[in-house]
mmCIF file of C-alpha atoms in Angstrom:
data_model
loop_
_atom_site.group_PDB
_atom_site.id
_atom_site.type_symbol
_atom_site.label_atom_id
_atom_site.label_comp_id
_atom_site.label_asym_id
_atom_site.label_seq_id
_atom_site.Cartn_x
_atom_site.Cartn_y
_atom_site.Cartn_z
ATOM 1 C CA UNK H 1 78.255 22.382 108.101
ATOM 2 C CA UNK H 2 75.609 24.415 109.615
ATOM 3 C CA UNK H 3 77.558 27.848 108.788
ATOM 4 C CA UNK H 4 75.651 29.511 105.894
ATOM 5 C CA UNK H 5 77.554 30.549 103.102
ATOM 6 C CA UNK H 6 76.173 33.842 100.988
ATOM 7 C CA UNK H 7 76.761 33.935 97.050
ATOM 8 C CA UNK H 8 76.856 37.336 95.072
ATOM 9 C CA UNK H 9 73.188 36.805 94.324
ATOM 10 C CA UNK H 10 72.400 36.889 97.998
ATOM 11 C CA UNK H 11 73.528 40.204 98.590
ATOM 12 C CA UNK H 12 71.376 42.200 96.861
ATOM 13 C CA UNK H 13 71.827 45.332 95.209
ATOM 14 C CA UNK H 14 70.239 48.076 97.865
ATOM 15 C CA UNK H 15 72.808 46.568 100.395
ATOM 16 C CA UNK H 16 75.839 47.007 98.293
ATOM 17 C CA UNK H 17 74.479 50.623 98.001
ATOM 18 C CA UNK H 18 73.947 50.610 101.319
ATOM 19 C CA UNK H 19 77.512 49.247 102.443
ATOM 20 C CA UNK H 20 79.155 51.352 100.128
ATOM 21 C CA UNK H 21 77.663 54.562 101.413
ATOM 22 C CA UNK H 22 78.379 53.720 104.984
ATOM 23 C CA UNK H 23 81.877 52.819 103.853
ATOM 24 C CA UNK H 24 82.218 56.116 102.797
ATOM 25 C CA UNK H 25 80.352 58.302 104.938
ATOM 26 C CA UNK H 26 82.942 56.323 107.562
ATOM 27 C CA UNK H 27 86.081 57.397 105.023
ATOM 28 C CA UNK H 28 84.659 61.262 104.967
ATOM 29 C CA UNK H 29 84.013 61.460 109.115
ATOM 30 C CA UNK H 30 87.805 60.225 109.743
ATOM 31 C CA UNK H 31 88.671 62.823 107.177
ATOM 32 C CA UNK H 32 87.174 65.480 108.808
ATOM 33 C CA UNK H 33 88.067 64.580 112.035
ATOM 34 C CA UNK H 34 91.840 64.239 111.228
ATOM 35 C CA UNK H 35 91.274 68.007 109.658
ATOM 36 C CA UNK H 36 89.624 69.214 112.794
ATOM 37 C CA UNK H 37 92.781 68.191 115.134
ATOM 38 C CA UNK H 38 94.813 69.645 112.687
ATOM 39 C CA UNK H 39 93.106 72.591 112.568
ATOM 40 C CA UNK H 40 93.177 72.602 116.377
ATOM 41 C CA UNK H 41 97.140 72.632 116.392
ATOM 42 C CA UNK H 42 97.188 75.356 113.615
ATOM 43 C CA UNK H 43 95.460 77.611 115.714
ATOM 44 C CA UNK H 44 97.476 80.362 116.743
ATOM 45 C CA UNK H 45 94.443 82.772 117.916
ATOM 46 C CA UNK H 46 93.321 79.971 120.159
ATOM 47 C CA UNK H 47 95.230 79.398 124.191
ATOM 48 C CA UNK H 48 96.430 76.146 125.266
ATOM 49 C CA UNK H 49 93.066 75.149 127.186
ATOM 50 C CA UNK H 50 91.121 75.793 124.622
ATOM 51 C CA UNK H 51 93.085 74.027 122.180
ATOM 52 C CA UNK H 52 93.587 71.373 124.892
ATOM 53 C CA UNK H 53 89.522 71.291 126.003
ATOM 54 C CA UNK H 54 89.018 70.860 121.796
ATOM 55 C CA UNK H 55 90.776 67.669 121.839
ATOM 56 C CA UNK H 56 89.796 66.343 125.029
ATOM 57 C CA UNK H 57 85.969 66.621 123.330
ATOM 58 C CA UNK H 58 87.012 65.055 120.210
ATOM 59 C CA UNK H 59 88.876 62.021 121.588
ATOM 60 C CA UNK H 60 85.941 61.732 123.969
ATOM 61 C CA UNK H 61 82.752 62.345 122.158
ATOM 62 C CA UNK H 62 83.938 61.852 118.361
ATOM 63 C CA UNK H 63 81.157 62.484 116.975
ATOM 64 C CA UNK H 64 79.490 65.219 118.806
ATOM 65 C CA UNK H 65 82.939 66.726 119.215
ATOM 66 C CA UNK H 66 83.701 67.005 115.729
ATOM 67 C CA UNK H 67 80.150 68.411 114.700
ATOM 68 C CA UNK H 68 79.873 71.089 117.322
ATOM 69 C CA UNK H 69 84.026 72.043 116.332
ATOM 70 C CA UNK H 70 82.827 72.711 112.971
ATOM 71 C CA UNK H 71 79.924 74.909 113.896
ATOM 72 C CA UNK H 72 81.473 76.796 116.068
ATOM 73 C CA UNK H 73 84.723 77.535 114.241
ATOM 74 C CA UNK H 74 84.514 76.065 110.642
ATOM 75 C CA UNK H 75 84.072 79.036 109.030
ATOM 76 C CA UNK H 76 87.726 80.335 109.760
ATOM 77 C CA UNK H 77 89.339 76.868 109.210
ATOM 78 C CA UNK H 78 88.758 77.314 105.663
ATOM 79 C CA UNK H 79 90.967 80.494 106.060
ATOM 80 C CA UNK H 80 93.919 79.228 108.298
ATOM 81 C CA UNK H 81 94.230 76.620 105.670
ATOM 82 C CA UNK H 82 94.520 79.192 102.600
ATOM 83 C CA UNK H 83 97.049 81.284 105.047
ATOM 84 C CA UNK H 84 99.107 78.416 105.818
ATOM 85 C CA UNK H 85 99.098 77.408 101.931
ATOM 86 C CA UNK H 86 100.322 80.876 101.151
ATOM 87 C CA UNK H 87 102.893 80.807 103.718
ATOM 88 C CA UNK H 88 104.134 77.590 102.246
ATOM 89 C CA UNK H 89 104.051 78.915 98.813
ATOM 90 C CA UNK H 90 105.877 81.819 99.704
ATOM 91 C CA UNK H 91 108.839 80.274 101.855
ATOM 92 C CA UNK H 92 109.001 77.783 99.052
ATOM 93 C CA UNK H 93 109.255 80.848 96.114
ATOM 94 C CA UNK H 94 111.869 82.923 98.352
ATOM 95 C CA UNK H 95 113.694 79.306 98.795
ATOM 96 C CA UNK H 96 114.138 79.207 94.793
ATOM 97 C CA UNK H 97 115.002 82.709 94.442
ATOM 98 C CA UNK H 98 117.494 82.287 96.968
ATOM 99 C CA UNK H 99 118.891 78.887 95.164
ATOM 100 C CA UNK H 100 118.451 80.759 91.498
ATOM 101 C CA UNK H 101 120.838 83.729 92.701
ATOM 102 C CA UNK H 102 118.163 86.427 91.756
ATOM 103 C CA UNK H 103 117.626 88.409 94.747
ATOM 104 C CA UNK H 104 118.094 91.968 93.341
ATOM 105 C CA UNK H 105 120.384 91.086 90.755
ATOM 106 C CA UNK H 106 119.010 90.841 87.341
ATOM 107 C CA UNK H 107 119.810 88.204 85.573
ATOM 108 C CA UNK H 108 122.246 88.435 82.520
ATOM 109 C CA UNK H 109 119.139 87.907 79.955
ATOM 110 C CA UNK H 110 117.645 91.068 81.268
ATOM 111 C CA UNK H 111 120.596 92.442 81.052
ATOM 112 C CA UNK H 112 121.680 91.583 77.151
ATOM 113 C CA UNK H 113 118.071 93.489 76.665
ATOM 114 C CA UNK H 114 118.819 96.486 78.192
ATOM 115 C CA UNK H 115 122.086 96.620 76.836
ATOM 116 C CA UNK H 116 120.700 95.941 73.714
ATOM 117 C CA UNK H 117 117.992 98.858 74.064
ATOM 118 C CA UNK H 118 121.204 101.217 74.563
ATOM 119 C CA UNK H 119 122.419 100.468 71.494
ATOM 120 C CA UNK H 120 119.498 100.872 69.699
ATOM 121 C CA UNK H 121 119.015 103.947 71.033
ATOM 122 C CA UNK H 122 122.674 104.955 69.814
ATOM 123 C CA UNK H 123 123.991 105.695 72.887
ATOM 124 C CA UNK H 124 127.078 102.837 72.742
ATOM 125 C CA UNK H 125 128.255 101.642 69.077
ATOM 126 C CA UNK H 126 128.578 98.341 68.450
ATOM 127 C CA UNK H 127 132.180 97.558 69.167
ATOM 128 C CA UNK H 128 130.975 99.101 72.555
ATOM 129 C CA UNK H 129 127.665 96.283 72.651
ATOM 130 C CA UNK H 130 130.236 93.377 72.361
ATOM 131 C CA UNK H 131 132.401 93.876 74.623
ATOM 132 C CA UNK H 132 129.565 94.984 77.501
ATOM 133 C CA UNK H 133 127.413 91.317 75.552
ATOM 134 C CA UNK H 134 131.330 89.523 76.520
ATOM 135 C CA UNK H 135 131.230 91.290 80.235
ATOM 136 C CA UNK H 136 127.607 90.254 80.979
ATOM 137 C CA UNK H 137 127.974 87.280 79.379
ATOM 138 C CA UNK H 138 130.953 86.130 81.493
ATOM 139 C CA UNK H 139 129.209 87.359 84.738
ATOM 140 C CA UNK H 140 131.868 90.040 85.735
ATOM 141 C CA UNK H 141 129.906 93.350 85.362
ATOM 142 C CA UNK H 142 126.459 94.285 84.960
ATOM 143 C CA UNK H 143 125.070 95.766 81.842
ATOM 144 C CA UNK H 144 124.372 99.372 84.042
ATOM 145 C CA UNK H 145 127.747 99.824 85.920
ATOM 146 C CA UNK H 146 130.126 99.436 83.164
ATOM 147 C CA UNK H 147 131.623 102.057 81.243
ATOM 148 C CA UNK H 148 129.230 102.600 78.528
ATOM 149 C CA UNK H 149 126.770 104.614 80.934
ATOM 150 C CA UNK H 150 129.478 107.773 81.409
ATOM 151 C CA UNK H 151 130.145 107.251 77.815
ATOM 152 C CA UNK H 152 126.771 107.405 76.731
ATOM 153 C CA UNK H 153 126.018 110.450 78.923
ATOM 154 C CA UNK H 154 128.897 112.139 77.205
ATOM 155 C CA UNK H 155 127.921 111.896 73.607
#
């Protein structure tokens, strides 16, 4: 049994600090290094060979890759990250519009209000409100194209 064996109290305290920030220093590098090749591929601006010569230095030189990458072009990556975000966020807002039903068409709430600002106004009476409130409210006619406009322009 000539293995030694190490306790908790051998390991003292400045090497768990130690271990710990290597451990994550090691974490942060792959980190940045998976965000560099990504930002390598997002690259639009940037040709084939260059995008190509990029990757070649990172997978060769890791290290020295990586750093120079960021000197040389981290201050836009910041920026072809928020663009892509935005692009997402966009395609993803038109996507529920398009699911919701609401492009260009109001929707019936907006339309009860106006509808409901017309008669206020005393331009339909109320017999007129309810039955435009049971047309809206069904979904066959919008609150603007029925009737009550050419009515209301005649009084």
């Amino acid at each position: 049994m000539s293995a030694q064996t190490y306790l908790a109290y051998d390991y003292p305290l400045l090497s768990v600090f130690w271990s710990m920030l290597l451990f994550f220093l090691w974490i942060m590098w792959f980190v940045l290094l998976f965000r560099v090749v990504v930002d390598i591929f997002r690259d639009d601006d940037m040709s084939g060979w260059a995008k190509t010569g990029w990757l070649v230095l990172t997978v060769l030189l890791p290290f020295l890759g990586v750093f120079v990458y960021v000197i040389a072009r981290g201050k836009n990556m910041g920026r072809r990250e928020i663009a892509q975000a935005r692009a997402q966020q966009e395609a993803f807002d038109a996507r529920i519009r398009q699911a919701a039903g609401s492009e260009g068409r109001p929707s019936s709430v907006d339309e009860l209000v106006k509808l409901s600002e017309i008669r206020d106004r005393g331009a339909i009476t109320d017999d007129e409100f309810r039955k435009a409130k049971e047309l809206v409210l069904s979904g066959h006619a919008p609150a603007g194209s029925s009737g009550s406009t050419t009515h209301a322009s005649g009084r």
